[in-house]
PDB file of C-alpha atoms in Angstrom:
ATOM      1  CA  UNK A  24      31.318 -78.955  17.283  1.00 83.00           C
ATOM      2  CA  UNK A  25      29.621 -77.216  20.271  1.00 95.00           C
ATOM      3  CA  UNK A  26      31.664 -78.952  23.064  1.00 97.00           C
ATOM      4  CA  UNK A  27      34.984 -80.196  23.453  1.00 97.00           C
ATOM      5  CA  UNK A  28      37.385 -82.498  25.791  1.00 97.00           C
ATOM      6  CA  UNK A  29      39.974 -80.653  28.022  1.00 97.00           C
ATOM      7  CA  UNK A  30      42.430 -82.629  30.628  1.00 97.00           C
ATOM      8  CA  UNK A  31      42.076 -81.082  34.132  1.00 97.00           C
ATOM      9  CA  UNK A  32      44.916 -81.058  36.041  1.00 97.00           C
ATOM     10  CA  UNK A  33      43.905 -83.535  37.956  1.00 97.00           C
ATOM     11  CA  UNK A  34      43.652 -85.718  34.667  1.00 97.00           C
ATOM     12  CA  UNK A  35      39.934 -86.064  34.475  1.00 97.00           C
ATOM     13  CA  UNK A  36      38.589 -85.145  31.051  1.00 97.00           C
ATOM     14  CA  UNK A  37      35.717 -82.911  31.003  1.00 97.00           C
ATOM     15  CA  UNK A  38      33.568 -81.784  28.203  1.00 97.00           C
ATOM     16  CA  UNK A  39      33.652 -77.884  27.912  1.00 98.00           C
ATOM     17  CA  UNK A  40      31.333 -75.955  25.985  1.00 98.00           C
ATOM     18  CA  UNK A  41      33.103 -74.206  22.587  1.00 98.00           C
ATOM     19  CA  UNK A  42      32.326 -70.456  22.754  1.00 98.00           C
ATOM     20  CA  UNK A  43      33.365 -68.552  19.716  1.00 98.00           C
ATOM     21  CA  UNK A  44      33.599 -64.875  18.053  1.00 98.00           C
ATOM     22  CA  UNK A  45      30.739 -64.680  15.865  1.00 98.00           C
ATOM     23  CA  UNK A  46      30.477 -61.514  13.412  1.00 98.00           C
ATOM     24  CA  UNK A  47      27.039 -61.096  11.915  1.00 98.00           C
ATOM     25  CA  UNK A  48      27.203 -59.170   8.891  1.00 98.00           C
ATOM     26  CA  UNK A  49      24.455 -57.904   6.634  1.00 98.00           C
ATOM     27  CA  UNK A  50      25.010 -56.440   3.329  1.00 97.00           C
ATOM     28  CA  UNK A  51      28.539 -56.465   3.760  1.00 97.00           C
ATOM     29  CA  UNK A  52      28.656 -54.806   6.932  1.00 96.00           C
ATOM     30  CA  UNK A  53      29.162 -56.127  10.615  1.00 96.00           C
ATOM     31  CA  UNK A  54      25.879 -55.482  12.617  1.00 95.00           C
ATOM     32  CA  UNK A  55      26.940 -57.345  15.850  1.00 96.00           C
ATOM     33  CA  UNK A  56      30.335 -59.815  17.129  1.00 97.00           C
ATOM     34  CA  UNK A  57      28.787 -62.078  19.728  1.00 97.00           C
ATOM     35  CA  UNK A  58      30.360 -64.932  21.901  1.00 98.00           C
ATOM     36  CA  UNK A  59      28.604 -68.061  20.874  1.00 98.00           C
ATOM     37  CA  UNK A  60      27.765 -71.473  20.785  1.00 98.00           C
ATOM     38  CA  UNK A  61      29.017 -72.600  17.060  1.00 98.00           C
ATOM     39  CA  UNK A  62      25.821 -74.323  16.081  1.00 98.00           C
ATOM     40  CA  UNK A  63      22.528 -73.036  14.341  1.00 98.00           C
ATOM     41  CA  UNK A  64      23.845 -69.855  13.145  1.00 98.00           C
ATOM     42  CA  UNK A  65      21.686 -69.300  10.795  1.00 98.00           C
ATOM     43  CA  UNK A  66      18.299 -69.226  13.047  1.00 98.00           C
ATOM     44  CA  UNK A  67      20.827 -67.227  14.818  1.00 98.00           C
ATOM     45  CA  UNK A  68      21.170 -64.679  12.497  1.00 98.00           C
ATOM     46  CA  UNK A  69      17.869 -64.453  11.837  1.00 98.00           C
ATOM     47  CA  UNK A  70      16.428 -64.090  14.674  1.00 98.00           C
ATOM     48  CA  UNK A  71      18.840 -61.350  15.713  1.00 98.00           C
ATOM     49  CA  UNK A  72      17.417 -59.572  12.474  1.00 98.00           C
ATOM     50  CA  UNK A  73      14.168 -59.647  13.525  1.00 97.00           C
ATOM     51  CA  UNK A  74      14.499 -59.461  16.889  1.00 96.00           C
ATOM     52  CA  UNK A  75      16.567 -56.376  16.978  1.00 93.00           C
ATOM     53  CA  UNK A  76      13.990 -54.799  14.105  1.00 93.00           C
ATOM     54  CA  UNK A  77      16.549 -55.219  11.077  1.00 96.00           C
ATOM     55  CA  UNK A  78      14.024 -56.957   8.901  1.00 97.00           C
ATOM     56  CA  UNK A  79      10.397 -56.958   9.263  1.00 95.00           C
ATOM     57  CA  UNK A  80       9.869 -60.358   7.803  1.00 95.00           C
ATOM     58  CA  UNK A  81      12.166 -63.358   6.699  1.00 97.00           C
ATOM     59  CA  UNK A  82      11.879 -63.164   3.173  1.00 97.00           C
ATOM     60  CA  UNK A  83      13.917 -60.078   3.765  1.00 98.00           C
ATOM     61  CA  UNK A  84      16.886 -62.355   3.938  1.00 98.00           C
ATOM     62  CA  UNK A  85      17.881 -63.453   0.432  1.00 98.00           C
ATOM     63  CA  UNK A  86      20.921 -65.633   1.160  1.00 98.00           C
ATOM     64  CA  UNK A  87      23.169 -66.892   4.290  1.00 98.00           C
ATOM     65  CA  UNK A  88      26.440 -67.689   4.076  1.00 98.00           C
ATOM     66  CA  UNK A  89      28.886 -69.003   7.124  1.00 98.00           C
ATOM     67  CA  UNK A  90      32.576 -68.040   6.719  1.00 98.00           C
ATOM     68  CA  UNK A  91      34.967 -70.182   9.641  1.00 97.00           C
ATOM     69  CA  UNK A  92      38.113 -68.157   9.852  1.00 95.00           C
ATOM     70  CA  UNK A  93      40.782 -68.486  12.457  1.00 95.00           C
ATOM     71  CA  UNK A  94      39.325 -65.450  14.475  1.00 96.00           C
ATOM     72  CA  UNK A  95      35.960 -66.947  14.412  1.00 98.00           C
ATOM     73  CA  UNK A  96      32.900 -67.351  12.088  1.00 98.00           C
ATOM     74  CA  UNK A  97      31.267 -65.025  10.214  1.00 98.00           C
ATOM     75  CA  UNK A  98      27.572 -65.335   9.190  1.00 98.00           C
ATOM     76  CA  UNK A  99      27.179 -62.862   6.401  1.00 98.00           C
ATOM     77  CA  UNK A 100      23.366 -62.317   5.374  1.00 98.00           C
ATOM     78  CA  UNK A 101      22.047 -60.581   2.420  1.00 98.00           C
ATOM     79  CA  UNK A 102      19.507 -58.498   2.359  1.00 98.00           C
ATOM     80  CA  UNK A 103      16.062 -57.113  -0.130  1.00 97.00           C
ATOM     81  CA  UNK A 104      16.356 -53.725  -1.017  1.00 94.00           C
ATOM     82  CA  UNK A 105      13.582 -52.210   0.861  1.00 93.00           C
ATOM     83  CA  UNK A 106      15.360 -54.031   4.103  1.00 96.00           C
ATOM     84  CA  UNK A 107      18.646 -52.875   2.776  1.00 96.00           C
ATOM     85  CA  UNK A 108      18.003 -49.265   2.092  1.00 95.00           C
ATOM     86  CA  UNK A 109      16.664 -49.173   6.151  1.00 94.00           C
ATOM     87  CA  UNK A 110      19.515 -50.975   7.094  1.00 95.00           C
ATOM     88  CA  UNK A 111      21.922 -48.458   5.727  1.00 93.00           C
ATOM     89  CA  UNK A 112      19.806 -46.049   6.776  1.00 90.00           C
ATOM     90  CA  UNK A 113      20.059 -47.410  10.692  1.00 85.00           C
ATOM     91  CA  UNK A 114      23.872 -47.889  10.469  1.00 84.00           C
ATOM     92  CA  UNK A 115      24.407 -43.747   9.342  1.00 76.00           C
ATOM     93  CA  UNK A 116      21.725 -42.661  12.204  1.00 69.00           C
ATOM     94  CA  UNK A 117      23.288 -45.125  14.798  1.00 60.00           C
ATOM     95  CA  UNK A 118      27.178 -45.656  15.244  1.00 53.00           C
ATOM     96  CA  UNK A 119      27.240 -46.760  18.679  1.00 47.00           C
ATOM     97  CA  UNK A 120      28.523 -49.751  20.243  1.00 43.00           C
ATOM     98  CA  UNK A 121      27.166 -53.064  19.834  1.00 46.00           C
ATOM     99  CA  UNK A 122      26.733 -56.358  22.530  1.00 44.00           C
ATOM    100  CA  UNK A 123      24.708 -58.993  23.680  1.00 50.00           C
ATOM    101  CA  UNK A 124      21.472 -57.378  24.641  1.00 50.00           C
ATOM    102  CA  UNK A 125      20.926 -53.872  23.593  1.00 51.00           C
ATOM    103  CA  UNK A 126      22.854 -53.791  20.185  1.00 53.00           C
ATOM    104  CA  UNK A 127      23.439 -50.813  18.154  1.00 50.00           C
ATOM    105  CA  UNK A 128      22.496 -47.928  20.185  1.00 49.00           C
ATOM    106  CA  UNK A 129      23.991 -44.774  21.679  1.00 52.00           C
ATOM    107  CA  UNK A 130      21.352 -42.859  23.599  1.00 52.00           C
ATOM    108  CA  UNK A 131      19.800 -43.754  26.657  1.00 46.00           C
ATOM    109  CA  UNK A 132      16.419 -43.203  25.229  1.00 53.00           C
ATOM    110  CA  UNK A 133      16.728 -45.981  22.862  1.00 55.00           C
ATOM    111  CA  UNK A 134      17.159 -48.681  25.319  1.00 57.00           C
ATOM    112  CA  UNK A 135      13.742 -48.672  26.548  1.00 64.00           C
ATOM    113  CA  UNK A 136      12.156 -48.777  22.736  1.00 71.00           C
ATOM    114  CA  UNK A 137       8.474 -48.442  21.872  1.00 80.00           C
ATOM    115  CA  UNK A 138       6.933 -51.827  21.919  1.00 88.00           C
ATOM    116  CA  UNK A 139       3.828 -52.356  19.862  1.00 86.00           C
ATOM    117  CA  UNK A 140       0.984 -54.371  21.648  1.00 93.00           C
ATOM    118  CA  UNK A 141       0.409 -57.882  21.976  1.00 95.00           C
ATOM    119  CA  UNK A 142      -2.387 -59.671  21.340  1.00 94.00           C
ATOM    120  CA  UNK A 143      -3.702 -61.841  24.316  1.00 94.00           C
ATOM    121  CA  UNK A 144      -2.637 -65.278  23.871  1.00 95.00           C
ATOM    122  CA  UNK A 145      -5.325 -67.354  22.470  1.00 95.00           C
ATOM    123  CA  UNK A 146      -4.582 -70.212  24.477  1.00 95.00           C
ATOM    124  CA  UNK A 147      -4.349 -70.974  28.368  1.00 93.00           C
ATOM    125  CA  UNK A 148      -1.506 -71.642  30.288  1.00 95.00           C
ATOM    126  CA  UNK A 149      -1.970 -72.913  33.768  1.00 93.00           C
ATOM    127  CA  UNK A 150       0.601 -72.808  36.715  1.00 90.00           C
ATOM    128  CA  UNK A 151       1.000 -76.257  36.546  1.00 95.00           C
ATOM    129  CA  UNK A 152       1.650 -76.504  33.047  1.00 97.00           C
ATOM    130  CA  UNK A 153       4.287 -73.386  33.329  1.00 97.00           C
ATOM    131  CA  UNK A 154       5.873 -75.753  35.851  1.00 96.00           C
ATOM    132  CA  UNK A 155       5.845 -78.271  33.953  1.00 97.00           C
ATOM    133  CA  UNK A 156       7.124 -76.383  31.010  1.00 98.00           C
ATOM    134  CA  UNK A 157      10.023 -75.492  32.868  1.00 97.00           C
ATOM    135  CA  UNK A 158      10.844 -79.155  34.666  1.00 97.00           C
ATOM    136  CA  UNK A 159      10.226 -80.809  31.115  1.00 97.00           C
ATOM    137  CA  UNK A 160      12.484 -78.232  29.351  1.00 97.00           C
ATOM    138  CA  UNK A 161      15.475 -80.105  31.210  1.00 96.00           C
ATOM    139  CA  UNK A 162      14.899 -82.983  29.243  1.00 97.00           C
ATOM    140  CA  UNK A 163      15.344 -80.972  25.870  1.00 98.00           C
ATOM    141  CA  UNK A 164      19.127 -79.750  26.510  1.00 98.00           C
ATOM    142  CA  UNK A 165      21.723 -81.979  25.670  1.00 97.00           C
ATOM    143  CA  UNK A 166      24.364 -79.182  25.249  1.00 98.00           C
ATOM    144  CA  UNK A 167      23.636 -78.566  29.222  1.00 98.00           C
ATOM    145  CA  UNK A 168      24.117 -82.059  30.519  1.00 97.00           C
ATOM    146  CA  UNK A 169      27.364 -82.631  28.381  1.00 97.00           C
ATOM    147  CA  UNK A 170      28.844 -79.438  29.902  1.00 98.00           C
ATOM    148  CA  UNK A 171      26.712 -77.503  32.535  1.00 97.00           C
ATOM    149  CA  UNK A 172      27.512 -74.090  30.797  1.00 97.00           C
ATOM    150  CA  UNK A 173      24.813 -73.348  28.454  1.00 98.00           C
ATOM    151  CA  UNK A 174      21.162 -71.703  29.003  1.00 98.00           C
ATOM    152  CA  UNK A 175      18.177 -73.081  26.475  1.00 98.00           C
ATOM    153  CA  UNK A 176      15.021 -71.498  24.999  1.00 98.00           C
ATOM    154  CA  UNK A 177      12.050 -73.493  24.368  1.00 98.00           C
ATOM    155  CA  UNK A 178       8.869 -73.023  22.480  1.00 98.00           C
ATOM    156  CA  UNK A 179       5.459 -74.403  24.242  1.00 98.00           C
ATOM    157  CA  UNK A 180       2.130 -75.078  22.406  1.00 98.00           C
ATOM    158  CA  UNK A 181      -1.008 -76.068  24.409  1.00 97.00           C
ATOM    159  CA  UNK A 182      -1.515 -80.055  23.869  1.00 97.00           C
ATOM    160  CA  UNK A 183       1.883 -80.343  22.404  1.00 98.00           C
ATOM    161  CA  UNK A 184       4.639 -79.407  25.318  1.00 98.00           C
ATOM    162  CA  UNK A 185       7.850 -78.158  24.429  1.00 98.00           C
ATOM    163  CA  UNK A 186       7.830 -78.394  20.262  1.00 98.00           C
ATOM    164  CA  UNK A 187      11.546 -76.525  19.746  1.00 98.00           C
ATOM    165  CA  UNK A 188      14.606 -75.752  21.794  1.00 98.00           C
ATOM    166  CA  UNK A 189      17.512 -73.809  21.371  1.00 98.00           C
ATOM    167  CA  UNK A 190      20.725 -73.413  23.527  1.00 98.00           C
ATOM    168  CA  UNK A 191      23.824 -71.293  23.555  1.00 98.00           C
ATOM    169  CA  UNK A 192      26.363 -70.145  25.706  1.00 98.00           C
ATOM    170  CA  UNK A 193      24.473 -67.000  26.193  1.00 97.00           C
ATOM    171  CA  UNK A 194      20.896 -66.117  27.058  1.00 97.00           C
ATOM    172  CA  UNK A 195      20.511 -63.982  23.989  1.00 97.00           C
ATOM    173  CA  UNK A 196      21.666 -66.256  21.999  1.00 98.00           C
ATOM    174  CA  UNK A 197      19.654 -69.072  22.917  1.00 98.00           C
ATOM    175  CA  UNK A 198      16.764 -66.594  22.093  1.00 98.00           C
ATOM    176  CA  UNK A 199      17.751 -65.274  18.582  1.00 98.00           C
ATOM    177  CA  UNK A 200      18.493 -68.855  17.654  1.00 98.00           C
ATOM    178  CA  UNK A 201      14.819 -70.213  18.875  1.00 98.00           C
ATOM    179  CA  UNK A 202      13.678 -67.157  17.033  1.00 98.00           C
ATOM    180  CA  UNK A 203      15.051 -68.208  13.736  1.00 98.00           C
ATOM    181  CA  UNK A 204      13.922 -71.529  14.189  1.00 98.00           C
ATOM    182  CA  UNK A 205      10.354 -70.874  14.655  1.00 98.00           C
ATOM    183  CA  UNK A 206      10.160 -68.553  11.384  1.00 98.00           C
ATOM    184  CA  UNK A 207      11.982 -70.777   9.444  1.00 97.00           C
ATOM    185  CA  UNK A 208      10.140 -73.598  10.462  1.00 97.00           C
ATOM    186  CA  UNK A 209       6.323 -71.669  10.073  1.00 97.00           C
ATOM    187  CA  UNK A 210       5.381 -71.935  13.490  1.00 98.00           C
ATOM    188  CA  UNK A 211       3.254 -69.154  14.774  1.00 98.00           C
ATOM    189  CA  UNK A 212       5.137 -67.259  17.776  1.00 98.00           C
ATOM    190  CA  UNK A 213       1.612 -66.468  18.988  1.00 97.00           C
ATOM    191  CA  UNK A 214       0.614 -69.549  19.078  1.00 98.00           C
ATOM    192  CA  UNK A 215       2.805 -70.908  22.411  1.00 98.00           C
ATOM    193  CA  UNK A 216       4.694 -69.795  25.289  1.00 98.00           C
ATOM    194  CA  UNK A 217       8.821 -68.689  25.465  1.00 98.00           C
ATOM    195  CA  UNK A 218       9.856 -70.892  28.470  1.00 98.00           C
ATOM    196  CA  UNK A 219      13.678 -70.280  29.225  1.00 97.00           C
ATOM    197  CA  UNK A 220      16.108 -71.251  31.426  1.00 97.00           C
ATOM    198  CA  UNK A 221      17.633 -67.425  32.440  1.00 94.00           C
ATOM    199  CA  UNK A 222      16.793 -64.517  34.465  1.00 92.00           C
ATOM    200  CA  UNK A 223      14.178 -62.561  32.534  1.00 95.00           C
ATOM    201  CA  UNK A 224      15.576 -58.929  31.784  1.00 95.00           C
ATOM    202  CA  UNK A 225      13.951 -55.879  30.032  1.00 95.00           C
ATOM    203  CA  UNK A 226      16.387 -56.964  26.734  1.00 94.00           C
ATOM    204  CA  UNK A 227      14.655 -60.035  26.551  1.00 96.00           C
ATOM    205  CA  UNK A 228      11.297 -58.629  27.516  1.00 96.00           C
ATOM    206  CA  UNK A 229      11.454 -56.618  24.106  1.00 95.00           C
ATOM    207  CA  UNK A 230      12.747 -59.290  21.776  1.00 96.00           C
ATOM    208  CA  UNK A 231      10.082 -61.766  22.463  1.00 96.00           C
ATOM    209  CA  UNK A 232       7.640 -58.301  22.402  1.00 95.00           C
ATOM    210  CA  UNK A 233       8.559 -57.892  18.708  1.00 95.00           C
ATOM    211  CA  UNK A 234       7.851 -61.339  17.945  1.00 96.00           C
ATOM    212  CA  UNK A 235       4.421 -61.074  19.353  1.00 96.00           C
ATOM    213  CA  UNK A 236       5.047 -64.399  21.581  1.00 98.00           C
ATOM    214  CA  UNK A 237       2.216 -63.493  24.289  1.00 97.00           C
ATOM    215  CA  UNK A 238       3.994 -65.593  27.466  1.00 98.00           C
ATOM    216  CA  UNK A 239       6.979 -66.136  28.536  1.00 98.00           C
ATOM    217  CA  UNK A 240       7.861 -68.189  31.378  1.00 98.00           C
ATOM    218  CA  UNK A 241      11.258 -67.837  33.260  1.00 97.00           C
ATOM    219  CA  UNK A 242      12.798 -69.787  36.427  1.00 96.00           C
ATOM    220  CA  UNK A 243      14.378 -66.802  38.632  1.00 93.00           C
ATOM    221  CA  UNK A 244      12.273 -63.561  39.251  1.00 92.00           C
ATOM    222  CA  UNK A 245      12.259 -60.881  36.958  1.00 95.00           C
ATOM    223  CA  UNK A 246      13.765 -57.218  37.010  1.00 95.00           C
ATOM    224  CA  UNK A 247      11.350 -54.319  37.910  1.00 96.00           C
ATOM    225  CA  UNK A 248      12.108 -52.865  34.619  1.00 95.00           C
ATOM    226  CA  UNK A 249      11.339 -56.030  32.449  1.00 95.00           C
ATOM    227  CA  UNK A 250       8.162 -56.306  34.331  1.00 96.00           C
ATOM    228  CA  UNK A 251       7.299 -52.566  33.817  1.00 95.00           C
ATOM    229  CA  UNK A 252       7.652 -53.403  30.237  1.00 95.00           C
ATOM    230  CA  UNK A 253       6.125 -56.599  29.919  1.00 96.00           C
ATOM    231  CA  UNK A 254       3.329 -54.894  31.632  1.00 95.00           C
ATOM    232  CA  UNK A 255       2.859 -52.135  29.217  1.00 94.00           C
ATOM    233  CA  UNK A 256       3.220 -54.396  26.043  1.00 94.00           C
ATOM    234  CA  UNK A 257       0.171 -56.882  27.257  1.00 95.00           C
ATOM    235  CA  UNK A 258       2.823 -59.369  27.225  1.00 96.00           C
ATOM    236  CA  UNK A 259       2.528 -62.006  30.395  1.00 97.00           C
ATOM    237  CA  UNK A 260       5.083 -62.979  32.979  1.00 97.00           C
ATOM    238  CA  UNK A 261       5.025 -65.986  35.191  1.00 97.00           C
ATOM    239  CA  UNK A 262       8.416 -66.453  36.967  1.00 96.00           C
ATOM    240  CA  UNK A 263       9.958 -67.753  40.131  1.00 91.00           C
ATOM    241  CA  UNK A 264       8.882 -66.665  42.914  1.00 87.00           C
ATOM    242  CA  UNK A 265       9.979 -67.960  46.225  1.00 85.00           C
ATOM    243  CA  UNK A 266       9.700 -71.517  46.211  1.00 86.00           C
ATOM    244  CA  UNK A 267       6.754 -71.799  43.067  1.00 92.00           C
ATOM    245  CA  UNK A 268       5.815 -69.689  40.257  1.00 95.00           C
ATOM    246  CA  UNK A 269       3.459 -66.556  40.720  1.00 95.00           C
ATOM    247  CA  UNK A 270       2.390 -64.085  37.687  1.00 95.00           C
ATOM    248  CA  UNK A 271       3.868 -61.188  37.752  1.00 96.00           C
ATOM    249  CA  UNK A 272       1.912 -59.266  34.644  1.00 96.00           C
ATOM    250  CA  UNK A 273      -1.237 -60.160  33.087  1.00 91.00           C
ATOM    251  CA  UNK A 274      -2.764 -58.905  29.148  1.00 83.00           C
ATOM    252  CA  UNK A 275      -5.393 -56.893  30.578  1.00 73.00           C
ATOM    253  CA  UNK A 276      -3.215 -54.510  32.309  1.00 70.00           C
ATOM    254  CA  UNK A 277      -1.693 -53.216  29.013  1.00 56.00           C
ATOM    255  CA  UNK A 278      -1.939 -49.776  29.233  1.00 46.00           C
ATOM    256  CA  UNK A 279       0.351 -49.168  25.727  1.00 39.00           C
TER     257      UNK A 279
END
């Protein structure tokens, strides 16, 4: 259940989004606890994986398992060896704190991370079909329109519109969980745009970097360091600006 009925004092009822303590564990050990939305948590964990360079490829992943407790869900993964041993190897080198965003780290340096490049997108996106993208996207969230509290994250081919759609309570989230879904389901992330629904920051920025998803498209302008970053990774921006979209980085000014 991802929403739920409360009686306002007034004695409307109103449909509330259900955000819960998630633990994800791998190998037996907790990685991250993140508020969530309680659906899709295994794209969820997934995508976390990869996104936060855990695994290098699903198969790394050999079984999923969700435990509900009274304190909140757990979604243990295990993993290959090879992934293992690095895991392990991660958790001795790096103690630090964990959250939504930057997870796991504990010196400055590592929050802005090396980025390998990525490729120009094969495909074109226009400024009409970005705004498009983003109007159509509101027809794809039905966690949003039952309770106005969650953000989304949708996957755009050329020909095809929005093919996939994720949504959470958090912005993050929403991402990891897309994430997941596209590996699981064998879709290319270079073959289509991220369009979300959130303010595009430099955490964001380096997930969809180490996916290799060449455009992402965002309604509110983005942060001088998530362009800076964008920028340097080849990766391209377009993003609110003023009352339409402009682009605020383009692949041939990758300088990484």
């Amino acid at each position: 259940m991802t929403a739920t009925d409360w009686e306002m004092p007034s004695g409307a009822v109103q449909r509330l989004a259900e955000e819960v303590p998630v633990a994800l564990s791998f190998d037996g050990v907790t990685q991250a606890v993140m508020m969530a939305s309680p659906a899709d948590l295994e794209d969820f964990a997934l995508g976390f994986a990869l996104s936060e360079g855990l695994i290098e490829d699903a198969s790394e992943i050999t079984r999923q398992e969700l435990e509900v407790t009274e304190a909140g869900i757990e979604a243990r993964n295990w993993l290959a060896a090879p992934a293992g041993a690095r895991f392990a190897e991660r958790r001795r080198a790096t103690m630090g704190p964990v959250g939504c965003g930057l997870c796991g780290i504990e010196q400055l340096e590592e929050a802005r991370r090396k980025l390998a490049p990525v490729l120009p997108p094969a495909f074109t996106m226009t400024p009409e079909q970005a705004a498009e993208a983003l109007e159509t996207l509101r027809d794809h969230q039905p966690l949003q329109d039952e309770t106005r509290a969650a953000h989304a994250s949708s996957f755009w081919q050329p020909g095809k519109g929005i093919v996939l759609t994720r949504e959470d309570v958090g912005r993050h989230n929403a991402l990891d969980k897309l994430i997941g879904a596209l590996i699981r389901g064998e879709i290319d992330p270079a073959s289509g745009a991220l369009v979300m629904t959130s303010r595009l920051s430099v955490d964001l920025i380096q997930k969809v970097a180490t996916l290799r998803i060449p455009v992402i498209v965002g309604p509110s302008a983005p942060t001088a360091l998530a362009v800076s970053e964008a920028r340097d990774a080849g990766l391209t921006v377009i993003a609110r600006a003023g009352r339409g979209l402009a682009l605020y980085t383009a692949p041939q000014e990758a300088t990484a």
